[in-house]
PDB file of C-alpha atoms in Angstrom:
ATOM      1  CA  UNK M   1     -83.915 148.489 229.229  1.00  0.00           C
ATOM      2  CA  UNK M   2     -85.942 146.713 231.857  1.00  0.00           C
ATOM      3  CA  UNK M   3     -84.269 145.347 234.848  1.00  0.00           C
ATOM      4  CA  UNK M   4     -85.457 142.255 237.015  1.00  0.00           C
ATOM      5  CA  UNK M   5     -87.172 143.814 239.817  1.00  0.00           C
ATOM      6  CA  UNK M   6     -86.070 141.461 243.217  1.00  0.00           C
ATOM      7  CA  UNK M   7     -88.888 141.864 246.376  1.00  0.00           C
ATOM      8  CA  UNK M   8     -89.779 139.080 248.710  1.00  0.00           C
ATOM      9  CA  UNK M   9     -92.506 136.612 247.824  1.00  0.00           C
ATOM     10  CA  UNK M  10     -95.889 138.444 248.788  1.00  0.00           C
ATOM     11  CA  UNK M  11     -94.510 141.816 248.400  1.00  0.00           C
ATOM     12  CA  UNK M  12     -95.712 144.135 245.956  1.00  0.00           C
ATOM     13  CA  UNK M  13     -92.633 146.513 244.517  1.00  0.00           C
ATOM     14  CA  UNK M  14     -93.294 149.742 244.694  1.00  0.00           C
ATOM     15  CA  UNK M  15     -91.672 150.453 240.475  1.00  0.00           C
ATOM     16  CA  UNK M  16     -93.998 147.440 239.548  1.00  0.00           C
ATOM     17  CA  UNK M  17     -97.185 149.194 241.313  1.00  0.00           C
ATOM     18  CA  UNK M  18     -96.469 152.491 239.877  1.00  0.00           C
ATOM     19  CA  UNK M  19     -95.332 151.075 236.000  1.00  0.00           C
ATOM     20  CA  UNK M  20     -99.267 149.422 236.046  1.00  0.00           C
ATOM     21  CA  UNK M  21    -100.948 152.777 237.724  1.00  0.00           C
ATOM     22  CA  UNK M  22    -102.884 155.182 235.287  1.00  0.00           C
ATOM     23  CA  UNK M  23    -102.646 157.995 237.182  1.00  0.00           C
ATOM     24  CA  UNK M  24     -98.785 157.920 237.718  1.00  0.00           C
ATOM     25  CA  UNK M  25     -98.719 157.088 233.914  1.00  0.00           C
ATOM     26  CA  UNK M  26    -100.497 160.286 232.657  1.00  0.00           C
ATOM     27  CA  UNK M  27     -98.136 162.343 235.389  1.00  0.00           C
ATOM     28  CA  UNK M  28     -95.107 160.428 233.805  1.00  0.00           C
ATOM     29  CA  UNK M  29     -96.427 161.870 230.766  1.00  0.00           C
ATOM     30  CA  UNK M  30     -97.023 165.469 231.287  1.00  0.00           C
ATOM     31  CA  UNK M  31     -94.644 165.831 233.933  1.00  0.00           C
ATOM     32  CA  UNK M  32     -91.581 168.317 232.779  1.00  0.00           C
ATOM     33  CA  UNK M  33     -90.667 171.359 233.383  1.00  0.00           C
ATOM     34  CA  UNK M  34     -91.567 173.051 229.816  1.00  0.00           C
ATOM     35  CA  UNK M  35     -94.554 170.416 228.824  1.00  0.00           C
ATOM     36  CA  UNK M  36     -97.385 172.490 229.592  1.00  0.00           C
ATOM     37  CA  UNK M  37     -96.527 175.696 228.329  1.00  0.00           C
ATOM     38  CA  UNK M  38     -95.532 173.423 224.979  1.00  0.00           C
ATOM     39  CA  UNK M  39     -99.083 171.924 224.964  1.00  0.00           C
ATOM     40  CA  UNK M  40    -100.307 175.326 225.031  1.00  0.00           C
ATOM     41  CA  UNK M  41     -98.579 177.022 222.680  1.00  0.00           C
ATOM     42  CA  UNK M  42     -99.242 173.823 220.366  1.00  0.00           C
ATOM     43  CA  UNK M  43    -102.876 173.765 220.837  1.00  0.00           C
ATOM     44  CA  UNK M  44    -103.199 177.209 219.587  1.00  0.00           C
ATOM     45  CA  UNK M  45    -101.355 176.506 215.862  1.00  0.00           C
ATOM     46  CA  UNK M  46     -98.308 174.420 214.740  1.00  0.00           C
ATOM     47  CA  UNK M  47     -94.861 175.821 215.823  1.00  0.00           C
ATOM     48  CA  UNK M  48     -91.342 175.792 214.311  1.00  0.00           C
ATOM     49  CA  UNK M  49     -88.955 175.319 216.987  1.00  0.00           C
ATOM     50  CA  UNK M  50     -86.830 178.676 216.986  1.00  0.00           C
ATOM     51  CA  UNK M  51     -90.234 180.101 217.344  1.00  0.00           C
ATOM     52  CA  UNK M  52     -91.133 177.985 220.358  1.00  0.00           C
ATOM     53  CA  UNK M  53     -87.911 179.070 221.634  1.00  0.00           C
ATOM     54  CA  UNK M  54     -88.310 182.495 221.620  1.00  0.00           C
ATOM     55  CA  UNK M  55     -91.661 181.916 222.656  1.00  0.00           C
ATOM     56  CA  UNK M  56     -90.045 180.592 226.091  1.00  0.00           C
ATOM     57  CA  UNK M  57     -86.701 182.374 226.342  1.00  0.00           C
ATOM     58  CA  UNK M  58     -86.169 180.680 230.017  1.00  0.00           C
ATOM     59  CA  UNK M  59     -85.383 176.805 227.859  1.00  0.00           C
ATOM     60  CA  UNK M  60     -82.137 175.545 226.885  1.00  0.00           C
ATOM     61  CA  UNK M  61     -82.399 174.575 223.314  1.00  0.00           C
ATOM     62  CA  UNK M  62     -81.196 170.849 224.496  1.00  0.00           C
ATOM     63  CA  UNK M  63     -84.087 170.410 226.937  1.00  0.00           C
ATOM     64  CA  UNK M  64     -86.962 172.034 224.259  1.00  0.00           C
ATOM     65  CA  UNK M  65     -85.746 169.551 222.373  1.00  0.00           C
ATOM     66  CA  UNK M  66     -85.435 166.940 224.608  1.00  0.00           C
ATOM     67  CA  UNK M  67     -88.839 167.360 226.065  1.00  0.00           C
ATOM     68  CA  UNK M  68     -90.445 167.871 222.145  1.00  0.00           C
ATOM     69  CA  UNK M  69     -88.865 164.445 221.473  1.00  0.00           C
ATOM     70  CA  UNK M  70     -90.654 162.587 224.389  1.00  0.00           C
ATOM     71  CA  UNK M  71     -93.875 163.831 223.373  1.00  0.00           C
ATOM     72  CA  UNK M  72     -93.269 163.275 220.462  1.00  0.00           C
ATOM     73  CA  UNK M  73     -92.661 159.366 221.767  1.00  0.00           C
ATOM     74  CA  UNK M  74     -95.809 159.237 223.175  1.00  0.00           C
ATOM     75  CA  UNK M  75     -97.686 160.125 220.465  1.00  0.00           C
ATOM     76  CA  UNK M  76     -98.730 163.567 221.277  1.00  0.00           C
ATOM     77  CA  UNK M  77     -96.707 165.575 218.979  1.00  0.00           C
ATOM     78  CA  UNK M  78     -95.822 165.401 215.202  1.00  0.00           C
ATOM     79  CA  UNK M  79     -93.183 166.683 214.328  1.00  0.00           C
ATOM     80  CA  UNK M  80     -93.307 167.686 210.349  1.00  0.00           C
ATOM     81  CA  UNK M  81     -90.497 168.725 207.888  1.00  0.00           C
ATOM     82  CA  UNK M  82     -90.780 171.802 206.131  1.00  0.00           C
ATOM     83  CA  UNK M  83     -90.653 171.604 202.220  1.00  0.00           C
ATOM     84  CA  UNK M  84     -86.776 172.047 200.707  1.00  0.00           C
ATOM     85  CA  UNK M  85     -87.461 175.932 199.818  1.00  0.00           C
ATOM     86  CA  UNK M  86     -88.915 176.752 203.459  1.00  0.00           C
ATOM     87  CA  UNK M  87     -86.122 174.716 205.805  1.00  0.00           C
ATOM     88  CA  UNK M  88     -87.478 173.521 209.033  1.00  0.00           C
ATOM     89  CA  UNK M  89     -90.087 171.510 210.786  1.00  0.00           C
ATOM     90  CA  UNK M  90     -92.841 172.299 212.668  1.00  0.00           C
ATOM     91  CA  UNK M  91     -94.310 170.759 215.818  1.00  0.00           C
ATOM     92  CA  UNK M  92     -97.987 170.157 216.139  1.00  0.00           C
ATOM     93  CA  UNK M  93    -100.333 168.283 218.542  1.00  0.00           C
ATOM     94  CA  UNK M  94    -101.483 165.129 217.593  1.00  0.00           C
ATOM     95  CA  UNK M  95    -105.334 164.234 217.625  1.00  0.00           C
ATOM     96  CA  UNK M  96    -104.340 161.645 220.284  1.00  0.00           C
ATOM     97  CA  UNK M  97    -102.225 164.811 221.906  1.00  0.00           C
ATOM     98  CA  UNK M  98    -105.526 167.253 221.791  1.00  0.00           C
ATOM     99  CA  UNK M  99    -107.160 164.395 224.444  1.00  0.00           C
ATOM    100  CA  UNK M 100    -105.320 165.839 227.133  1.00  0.00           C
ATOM    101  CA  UNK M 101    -107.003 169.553 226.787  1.00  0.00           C
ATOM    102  CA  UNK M 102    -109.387 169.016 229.306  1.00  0.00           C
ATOM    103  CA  UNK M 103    -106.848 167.374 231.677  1.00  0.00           C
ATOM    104  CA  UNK M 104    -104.408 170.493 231.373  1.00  0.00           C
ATOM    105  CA  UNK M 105    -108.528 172.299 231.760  1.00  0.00           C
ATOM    106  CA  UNK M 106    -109.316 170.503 234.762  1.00  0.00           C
ATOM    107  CA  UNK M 107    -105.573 170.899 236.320  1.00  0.00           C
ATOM    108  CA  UNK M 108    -105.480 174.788 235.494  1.00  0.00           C
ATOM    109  CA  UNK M 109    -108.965 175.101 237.316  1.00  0.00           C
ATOM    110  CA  UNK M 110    -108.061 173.217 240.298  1.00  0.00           C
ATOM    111  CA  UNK M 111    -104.126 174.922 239.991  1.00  0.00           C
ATOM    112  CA  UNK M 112    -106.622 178.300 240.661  1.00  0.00           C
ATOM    113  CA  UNK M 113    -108.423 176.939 243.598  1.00  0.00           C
ATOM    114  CA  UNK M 114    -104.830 175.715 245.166  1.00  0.00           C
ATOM    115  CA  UNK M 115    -103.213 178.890 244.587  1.00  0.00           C
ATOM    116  CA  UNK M 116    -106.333 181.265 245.955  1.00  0.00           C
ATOM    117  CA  UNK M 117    -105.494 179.358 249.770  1.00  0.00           C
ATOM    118  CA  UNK M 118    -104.509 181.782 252.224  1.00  0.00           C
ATOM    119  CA  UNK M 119    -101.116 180.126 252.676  1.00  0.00           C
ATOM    120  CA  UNK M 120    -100.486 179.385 248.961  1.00  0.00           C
ATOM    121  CA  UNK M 121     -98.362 182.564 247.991  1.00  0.00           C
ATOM    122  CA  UNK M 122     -95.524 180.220 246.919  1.00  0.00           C
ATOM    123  CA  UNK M 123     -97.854 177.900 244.989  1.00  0.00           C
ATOM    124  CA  UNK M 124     -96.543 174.914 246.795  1.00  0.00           C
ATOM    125  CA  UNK M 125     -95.325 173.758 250.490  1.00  0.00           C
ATOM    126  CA  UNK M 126     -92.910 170.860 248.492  1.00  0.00           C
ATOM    127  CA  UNK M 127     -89.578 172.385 249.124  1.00  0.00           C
ATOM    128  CA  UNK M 128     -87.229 171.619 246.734  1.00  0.00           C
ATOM    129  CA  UNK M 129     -84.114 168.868 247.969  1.00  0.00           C
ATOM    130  CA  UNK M 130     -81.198 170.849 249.138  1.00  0.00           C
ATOM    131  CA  UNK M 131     -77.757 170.120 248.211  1.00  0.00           C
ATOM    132  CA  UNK M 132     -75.988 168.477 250.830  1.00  0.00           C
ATOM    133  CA  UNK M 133     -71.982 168.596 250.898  1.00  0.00           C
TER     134      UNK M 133
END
C-alpha cells in the first residue's frame, strides 16, 4: 500500500525521486543478499529448490524463498511445477530475467577493478550500522 507522501510546495521528496529513478529501480531489483548467486546458478540450467539450497548452504530456507518469490514478482523467474510422479518445481530465468546478464557482466568486471585497489582488502569502506543499546 501506497501512502500520501506530505513535502512542502516546491520540494521534491526524496521516496518520490527515487520511486521514478531507473537506476535505483534496477538496484531495488537485484539488491539482496542471495540474488546474484541465484541469477547465476539459474542462468546455467533450471533448479529445484532443495538443490539451490544445498547449492548455498549459508540461506535460510525462508529467505531462498523469500528472495525466489520477489523475482519471481518481477518477472525474472518462473517458477514451474514438476509433473505428479516427479514432486517439485523448478526455478528458471525468465527471457525477460536473462536481460540482466550483462548487467551482473558489467558489475562483476567493475566488482574486479574495485576489489584490485590497494585499500580494498575488505571489498568495501561501508561499515555496516552498529547496534546501539
Amino acid at each position: 500500500m501506497k501512502y500520501p507522501i506530505k513535502h512542502d510546495a516546491g520540494q521534491t521528496d526524496s521516496r518520490t525521486e527515487r520511486a521514478a529513478c531507473p537506476l535505483y529501480t534496477a538496484i531495488a531489483v537485484v539488491e539482496g543478499r542471495w540474488k546474484p548467486m541465484l541469477f547465476q546458478r539459474l542462468a546455467q540450467r533450471p533448479h529445484g529448490f532443495n538443490e539451490l539450497r544445498r547449492a548455498m548452504p549459508g540461506v535460510a530456507g525462508k529467505v531462498l524463498r523469500e528472495q525466489l518469490r520477489q523475482m519471481q514478482n518481477d518477472g525474472l523467474v518462473a517458477r514451474r511445477p514438476l509433473s505428479p510422479i516427479h514432486r517439485g518445481v523448478r526455478y528458471q530465468l525468465t527471457p525477460y530475467g536473462r536481460t540482466l546478464g550483462p548487467v551482473f557482466d558489467a558489475l562483476w568486471k567493475w566488482g574486479t577493478i574495485h576489489l584490485r585497489r590497494p585499500d580494498a582488502a575488505m571489498g568495501t569502506r561501508v561499515q555496516p550500522p552498529r547496534n546501539l543499546p
